[in-house]
Short mmCIF file of C-alpha atoms in Angstrom, two decimals:
data_model
loop_
_atom_site.label_atom_id
_atom_site.label_comp_id
_atom_site.label_asym_id
_atom_site.label_seq_id
_atom_site.Cartn_x
_atom_site.Cartn_y
_atom_site.Cartn_z
CA MET A 1 14.73 -6.75 8.29
CA LEU A 2 12.18 -7.15 5.87
CA ASP A 3 12.27 -5.20 2.79
CA VAL A 4 8.85 -3.18 1.49
CA ILE A 5 7.99 -3.68 -1.68
CA HIS A 6 5.53 -1.36 -4.27
CA CYS A 7 3.76 -3.71 -6.32
CA PRO A 8 1.05 -2.18 -8.34
CA GLY A 9 -1.78 -3.77 -10.37
CA HIS A 10 -3.88 -5.77 -7.80
CA THR A 11 -4.21 -2.07 -5.90
CA PRO A 12 -1.74 0.89 -6.19
CA GLY A 13 -0.32 0.69 -3.07
CA HIS A 14 0.42 -2.63 -3.13
CA ILE A 15 3.52 -3.27 -1.47
CA VAL A 16 5.26 -6.69 -0.97
CA PHE A 17 7.48 -8.06 2.22
CA HIS A 18 10.78 -9.50 1.95
CA HIS A 19 12.99 -11.39 3.86
CA ALA A 20 16.53 -12.24 2.18
CA ALA A 21 17.58 -13.97 4.74
CA SER A 22 14.94 -17.07 4.78
CA LYS A 23 13.95 -16.45 0.99
CA LEU A 24 10.53 -15.14 1.35
CA ALA A 25 7.82 -12.98 0.42
CA ILE A 26 5.00 -12.42 2.15
CA VAL A 27 2.62 -11.35 -1.86
CA GLY A 28 -0.70 -11.04 -0.30
CA ASP A 29 -2.88 -11.07 -3.68
CA VAL A 30 -0.47 -9.91 -6.22
CA LEU A 31 0.56 -14.06 -7.01
CA PHE A 32 -1.16 -17.15 -6.02
CA GLN A 33 -0.22 -20.42 -6.82
CA GLY A 34 -1.21 -20.85 -10.90
CA SER A 35 -2.90 -17.34 -10.25
CA ILE A 36 -2.12 -13.78 -10.20
CA GLY A 37 -4.81 -11.43 -8.44
CA ARG A 38 -7.50 -9.30 -9.68
CA THR A 39 -6.93 -6.10 -11.44
CA ASP A 40 -10.72 -5.37 -11.81
CA PHE A 41 -10.68 -2.61 -8.94
CA PRO A 42 -10.55 0.74 -9.10
CA ARG A 43 -7.56 1.74 -10.82
CA GLY A 44 -6.54 -1.81 -10.64
CA ASN A 45 -4.21 -2.45 -13.88
CA HIS A 46 -3.84 -6.30 -15.45
CA GLN A 47 0.12 -4.26 -17.52
CA ASP A 48 1.06 -3.20 -13.90
CA LEU A 49 0.76 -6.18 -11.91
CA ILE A 50 2.37 -8.33 -14.78
CA ASP A 51 4.93 -5.65 -14.48
CA SER A 52 5.35 -5.81 -10.68
CA ILE A 53 5.13 -9.98 -10.86
CA THR A 54 8.22 -10.41 -13.28
CA GLN A 55 10.76 -7.51 -12.79
CA LYS A 56 10.42 -6.97 -8.08
CA LEU A 57 9.52 -10.71 -7.68
CA TRP A 58 10.43 -12.71 -10.36
CA PRO A 59 14.75 -11.37 -9.61
CA LEU A 60 14.52 -12.73 -5.91
CA GLY A 61 15.09 -15.51 -6.37
CA ASN A 62 13.59 -18.98 -8.32
CA ASP A 63 13.94 -20.27 -4.64
CA THR A 64 11.94 -17.93 -2.56
CA VAL A 65 8.71 -19.01 -1.39
CA PHE A 66 6.59 -16.72 -1.43
CA VAL A 67 2.79 -16.78 0.71
CA PRO A 68 0.16 -15.78 -1.10
CA GLY A 69 -3.35 -13.66 0.95
CA HIS A 70 -5.02 -16.95 0.01
CA GLY A 71 -4.62 -20.34 -0.68
CA PRO A 72 -0.50 -22.02 -0.83
CA THR A 73 2.16 -21.37 -0.70
CA SER A 74 5.04 -21.67 -3.61
CA ASN A 75 8.37 -20.46 -4.50
CA PHE A 76 8.92 -18.17 -7.52
CA GLY A 77 10.10 -21.02 -9.75
CA PHE A 78 7.19 -23.01 -10.30
CA GLU A 79 5.55 -20.40 -11.10
CA ARG A 80 7.69 -19.42 -13.80
CA GLN A 81 7.24 -23.03 -14.61
CA ARG A 82 3.78 -23.51 -14.48
CA ASN A 83 1.46 -20.09 -13.88
CA GLY A 84 -0.24 -19.72 -16.46
CA PHE A 85 -0.20 -15.86 -16.33
CA VAL A 86 3.17 -15.05 -16.12
CA ALA A 87 5.13 -18.70 -17.17
CA ASP A 88 8.54 -17.53 -18.87
CA HIS A 89 6.99 -19.65 -21.38
CA VAL A 90 3.13 -17.52 -21.84
CA LEU A 91 4.65 -14.24 -21.74
CA ALA A 92 7.75 -14.63 -24.05
#
């Protein structure tokens, strides 16, 4: 079963698919290895994107692997340590 998680910011209606049993998330253009999605589209919102990542994706677990809309896969723990936009130390 896939969970559907509303993650606005990149676009207002963006969703993420999460398969808890396999610790896999398909995030589209919300999060990338080392970066985040664009928010300069109509109705995109930078703070909503940051909130979606930190409040909805991080709780899925550091060992959850994610598949972005393009580029290499990563996991939430790696991004929490090293992503220059949403790493814990950047947002602290």
